[in-house]
Amino acid sequence: MPRPKTLPDQDVLKAAYALMHERGPEALSFAVVGEACGLSASTLVQRFKTKDRLVQATLLYAWDRLDEKTAALAAKAARTPAGAIKLLAGLSGAYGGIEAYANGLLVLREDVRDPDLRARGTAWKAVLSKALDACFATTPAAPRGIGLLMATHWQGSLLWWSFDPNQEVTDYVEASLKRFIAAII
């Protein structure tokens, strides 16, 4: 069967992102992505020009998906501390098991290296913090800026879970965030 001549960028980037998480960012190449999505490596070179641009486009695609997921979870979150926990637990579920989380840290390294990708991280921090703050809007004892505090604790809990991943990540995160809220409020 001949290779397709066209494929939307979304489909190419989805395949590239899956490969990046499966094999690590260093394994990403035009040939590997082409094999995964059915396009020739030369077609991908024409489209993305360099491996760095392919990696950046792949990670911008991933940021777009994270923004969408965050917005969807934030829209459904109850305006309560439990709603904030549910929002962050929902985001945690994407990490899966320890191997996927470890590969995610390799991907995060690429985000930190690129100024445009760092800017996306900064923007996401603001959106997530605001969504979490909204969950505490009617909680008088909540300190100002609790959204960022909670997001920071969440990221730390993910890291601590990774050293001893003997339970589901969402269960660990939920228990950790409940302890955090109990200590703060």
mmCIF file of C-alpha atoms in Angstrom:
data_model
loop_
_atom_site.group_PDB
_atom_site.id
_atom_site.type_symbol
_atom_site.label_atom_id
_atom_site.label_comp_id
_atom_site.label_asym_id
_atom_site.label_seq_id
_atom_site.Cartn_x
_atom_site.Cartn_y
_atom_site.Cartn_z
ATOM 1 C CA MET A 1 0.000 0.000 0.000
ATOM 2 C CA PRO A 2 1.451 3.384 -0.972
ATOM 3 C CA ARG A 3 2.127 6.059 1.623
ATOM 4 C CA PRO A 4 -0.363 8.908 1.889
ATOM 5 C CA LYS A 5 0.842 12.136 0.336
ATOM 6 C CA THR A 6 -0.886 14.360 2.853
ATOM 7 C CA LEU A 7 -1.780 14.198 6.500
ATOM 8 C CA PRO A 8 -2.891 17.081 8.705
ATOM 9 C CA ASP A 9 -0.214 18.539 10.976
ATOM 10 C CA GLN A 10 -2.373 17.589 13.982
ATOM 11 C CA ASP A 11 -2.059 13.907 13.073
ATOM 12 C CA VAL A 12 1.686 14.153 12.466
ATOM 13 C CA LEU A 13 2.246 15.976 15.752
ATOM 14 C CA LYS A 14 0.063 13.539 17.658
ATOM 15 C CA ALA A 15 2.208 10.672 16.370
ATOM 16 C CA ALA A 16 5.409 12.592 17.143
ATOM 17 C CA TYR A 17 4.254 13.333 20.675
ATOM 18 C CA ALA A 18 3.370 9.689 21.319
ATOM 19 C CA LEU A 19 6.826 8.679 20.086
ATOM 20 C CA MET A 20 8.493 11.335 22.211
ATOM 21 C CA HIS A 21 6.775 9.987 25.316
ATOM 22 C CA GLU A 22 7.449 6.385 24.398
ATOM 23 C CA ARG A 23 11.106 6.660 23.393
ATOM 24 C CA GLY A 24 12.221 10.044 24.705
ATOM 25 C CA PRO A 25 12.864 13.295 22.848
ATOM 26 C CA GLU A 26 16.291 12.222 21.637
ATOM 27 C CA ALA A 27 14.765 9.371 19.625
ATOM 28 C CA LEU A 28 12.549 11.700 17.611
ATOM 29 C CA SER A 29 13.640 11.914 13.985
ATOM 30 C CA PHE A 30 11.972 12.568 10.665
ATOM 31 C CA ALA A 31 12.379 8.903 9.738
ATOM 32 C CA VAL A 32 10.840 7.627 12.974
ATOM 33 C CA VAL A 33 7.923 10.061 12.830
ATOM 34 C CA GLY A 34 7.416 9.323 9.134
ATOM 35 C CA GLU A 35 7.245 5.610 9.828
ATOM 36 C CA ALA A 36 4.731 6.191 12.629
ATOM 37 C CA CYS A 37 2.386 8.418 10.626
ATOM 38 C CA GLY A 38 2.903 6.994 7.157
ATOM 39 C CA LEU A 39 4.574 10.013 5.538
ATOM 40 C CA SER A 40 8.031 10.023 4.061
ATOM 41 C CA ALA A 41 10.859 11.620 6.017
ATOM 42 C CA SER A 42 11.430 14.033 3.118
ATOM 43 C CA THR A 43 7.809 15.202 3.306
ATOM 44 C CA LEU A 44 8.297 15.944 7.005
ATOM 45 C CA VAL A 45 11.561 17.793 6.326
ATOM 46 C CA GLN A 46 9.715 19.970 3.786
ATOM 47 C CA ARG A 47 7.039 20.686 6.358
ATOM 48 C CA PHE A 48 9.143 21.255 9.502
ATOM 49 C CA LYS A 49 12.606 22.072 8.064
ATOM 50 C CA THR A 50 14.693 20.986 11.098
ATOM 51 C CA LYS A 51 14.457 18.488 13.929
ATOM 52 C CA ASP A 52 14.386 21.383 16.424
ATOM 53 C CA ARG A 53 11.332 22.839 14.684
ATOM 54 C CA LEU A 54 9.668 19.415 14.653
ATOM 55 C CA VAL A 55 10.294 19.050 18.394
ATOM 56 C CA GLN A 56 9.020 22.559 19.089
ATOM 57 C CA ALA A 57 5.883 22.053 16.969
ATOM 58 C CA THR A 58 5.272 18.741 18.749
ATOM 59 C CA LEU A 59 5.557 20.351 22.160
ATOM 60 C CA LEU A 60 3.389 23.316 21.179
ATOM 61 C CA TYR A 61 0.799 20.754 20.096
ATOM 62 C CA ALA A 62 1.111 19.133 23.548
ATOM 63 C CA TRP A 63 0.676 22.514 25.274
ATOM 64 C CA ASP A 64 -2.485 23.083 23.232
ATOM 65 C CA ARG A 65 -3.879 19.734 24.453
ATOM 66 C CA LEU A 66 -2.953 20.564 28.059
ATOM 67 C CA ASP A 67 -4.631 23.967 27.764
ATOM 68 C CA GLU A 68 -7.787 22.279 26.433
ATOM 69 C CA LYS A 69 -7.802 19.675 29.186
ATOM 70 C CA THR A 70 -7.193 22.303 31.878
ATOM 71 C CA ALA A 71 -10.027 24.477 30.554
ATOM 72 C CA ALA A 72 -12.422 21.525 30.425
ATOM 73 C CA LEU A 73 -11.590 20.379 33.951
ATOM 74 C CA ALA A 74 -11.715 23.939 35.300
ATOM 75 C CA ALA A 75 -15.140 24.507 33.735
ATOM 76 C CA LYS A 76 -16.496 21.400 35.479
ATOM 77 C CA ALA A 77 -14.742 21.962 38.821
ATOM 78 C CA ALA A 78 -16.952 22.702 41.778
ATOM 79 C CA ARG A 79 -16.084 26.015 43.404
ATOM 80 C CA THR A 80 -14.867 24.219 46.509
ATOM 81 C CA PRO A 81 -11.553 22.875 47.794
ATOM 82 C CA ALA A 82 -12.753 19.404 46.718
ATOM 83 C CA GLY A 83 -13.276 20.812 43.224
ATOM 84 C CA ALA A 84 -9.673 22.016 43.162
ATOM 85 C CA ILE A 85 -8.483 18.558 44.180
ATOM 86 C CA LYS A 86 -10.602 16.944 41.473
ATOM 87 C CA LEU A 87 -9.187 19.335 38.859
ATOM 88 C CA LEU A 88 -5.587 18.496 39.770
ATOM 89 C CA ALA A 89 -6.299 14.782 40.106
ATOM 90 C CA GLY A 90 -7.809 14.921 36.620
ATOM 91 C CA LEU A 91 -4.643 16.484 35.272
ATOM 92 C CA SER A 92 -2.566 13.870 37.117
ATOM 93 C CA GLY A 93 -4.331 10.964 35.454
ATOM 94 C CA ALA A 94 -2.617 11.793 32.172
ATOM 95 C CA TYR A 95 0.731 10.781 33.637
ATOM 96 C CA GLY A 96 -0.190 7.107 33.849
ATOM 97 C CA GLY A 97 2.476 4.885 35.351
ATOM 98 C CA ILE A 98 5.994 5.619 36.464
ATOM 99 C CA GLU A 99 7.633 5.003 33.076
ATOM 100 C CA ALA A 100 5.290 7.457 31.363
ATOM 101 C CA TYR A 101 5.950 10.012 34.114
ATOM 102 C CA ALA A 102 9.719 9.542 33.800
ATOM 103 C CA ASN A 103 9.544 10.051 30.040
ATOM 104 C CA GLY A 104 7.378 13.097 30.687
ATOM 105 C CA LEU A 105 10.235 14.605 32.689
ATOM 106 C CA LEU A 106 12.510 14.163 29.675
ATOM 107 C CA VAL A 107 9.924 15.964 27.578
ATOM 108 C CA LEU A 108 9.681 18.723 30.200
ATOM 109 C CA ARG A 109 13.433 19.242 29.797
ATOM 110 C CA GLU A 110 12.786 20.197 26.183
ATOM 111 C CA ASP A 111 10.106 22.683 27.282
ATOM 112 C CA VAL A 112 12.537 24.321 29.701
ATOM 113 C CA ARG A 113 15.219 24.671 27.027
ATOM 114 C CA ASP A 114 13.053 26.625 24.570
ATOM 115 C CA PRO A 115 11.955 30.211 25.364
ATOM 116 C CA ASP A 116 8.667 29.874 23.445
ATOM 117 C CA LEU A 117 7.805 26.679 25.294
ATOM 118 C CA ARG A 118 8.787 28.234 28.641
ATOM 119 C CA ALA A 119 6.380 31.053 27.846
ATOM 120 C CA ARG A 120 3.615 28.482 27.328
ATOM 121 C CA GLY A 121 4.441 27.027 30.732
ATOM 122 C CA THR A 122 4.268 30.466 32.306
ATOM 123 C CA ALA A 123 0.892 31.133 30.697
ATOM 124 C CA TRP A 124 -0.448 27.746 31.821
ATOM 125 C CA LYS A 125 0.704 28.430 35.390
ATOM 126 C CA ALA A 126 -1.362 31.626 35.411
ATOM 127 C CA VAL A 127 -4.466 29.908 33.999
ATOM 128 C CA LEU A 128 -4.212 26.935 36.355
ATOM 129 C CA SER A 129 -3.593 29.158 39.381
ATOM 130 C CA LYS A 130 -6.603 31.302 38.517
ATOM 131 C CA ALA A 131 -8.814 28.219 38.090
ATOM 132 C CA LEU A 132 -7.685 26.883 41.459
ATOM 133 C CA ASP A 133 -8.170 30.288 43.112
ATOM 134 C CA ALA A 134 -11.760 30.246 41.822
ATOM 135 C CA CYS A 135 -12.355 26.962 43.645
ATOM 136 C CA PHE A 136 -11.577 28.762 46.907
ATOM 137 C CA ALA A 137 -13.467 31.986 46.188
ATOM 138 C CA THR A 138 -16.076 31.255 48.859
ATOM 139 C CA THR A 139 -13.646 29.765 51.373
ATOM 140 C CA PRO A 140 -12.908 32.637 53.789
ATOM 141 C CA ALA A 141 -9.946 30.924 55.427
ATOM 142 C CA ALA A 142 -8.137 30.381 52.119
ATOM 143 C CA PRO A 143 -4.971 32.471 51.866
ATOM 144 C CA ARG A 144 -4.507 34.828 48.963
ATOM 145 C CA GLY A 145 -2.764 33.062 46.099
ATOM 146 C CA ILE A 146 -3.794 29.585 47.217
ATOM 147 C CA GLY A 147 -4.097 28.488 43.580
ATOM 148 C CA LEU A 148 -0.386 28.818 42.912
ATOM 149 C CA LEU A 149 0.457 27.353 46.325
ATOM 150 C CA MET A 150 -1.731 24.358 45.583
ATOM 151 C CA ALA A 151 -0.359 23.916 42.063
ATOM 152 C CA THR A 152 3.158 24.017 43.483
ATOM 153 C CA HIS A 153 2.285 21.417 46.099
ATOM 154 C CA TRP A 154 0.669 19.300 43.383
ATOM 155 C CA GLN A 155 3.836 19.314 41.288
ATOM 156 C CA GLY A 156 5.856 18.356 44.357
ATOM 157 C CA SER A 157 3.459 15.525 45.167
ATOM 158 C CA LEU A 158 3.917 14.146 41.661
ATOM 159 C CA LEU A 159 7.663 14.129 42.153
ATOM 160 C CA TRP A 160 7.431 12.435 45.561
ATOM 161 C CA TRP A 161 5.035 9.851 44.123
ATOM 162 C CA SER A 162 7.576 9.067 41.397
ATOM 163 C CA PHE A 163 10.124 7.883 43.955
ATOM 164 C CA ASP A 164 7.671 5.385 45.452
ATOM 165 C CA PRO A 165 4.942 4.714 42.886
ATOM 166 C CA ASN A 166 3.220 1.939 44.813
ATOM 167 C CA GLN A 167 -0.263 3.372 44.296
ATOM 168 C CA GLU A 168 -2.160 5.077 41.518
ATOM 169 C CA VAL A 169 -0.860 8.583 40.923
ATOM 170 C CA THR A 170 -4.331 10.113 41.264
ATOM 171 C CA ASP A 171 -4.853 8.431 44.652
ATOM 172 C CA TYR A 172 -1.499 9.702 45.885
ATOM 173 C CA VAL A 173 -2.181 13.222 44.614
ATOM 174 C CA GLU A 174 -5.654 13.356 46.129
ATOM 175 C CA ALA A 175 -4.393 12.260 49.557
ATOM 176 C CA SER A 176 -1.500 14.711 49.415
ATOM 177 C CA LEU A 177 -3.720 17.619 48.391
ATOM 178 C CA LYS A 178 -6.233 16.825 51.125
ATOM 179 C CA ARG A 179 -3.415 17.022 53.690
ATOM 180 C CA PHE A 180 -2.256 20.295 52.111
ATOM 181 C CA ILE A 181 -5.701 21.877 52.359
ATOM 182 C CA ALA A 182 -6.161 20.657 55.931
ATOM 183 C CA ALA A 183 -2.858 22.300 56.878
ATOM 184 C CA ILE A 184 -3.611 25.594 55.099
ATOM 185 C CA ILE A 185 -7.284 26.132 55.918
#
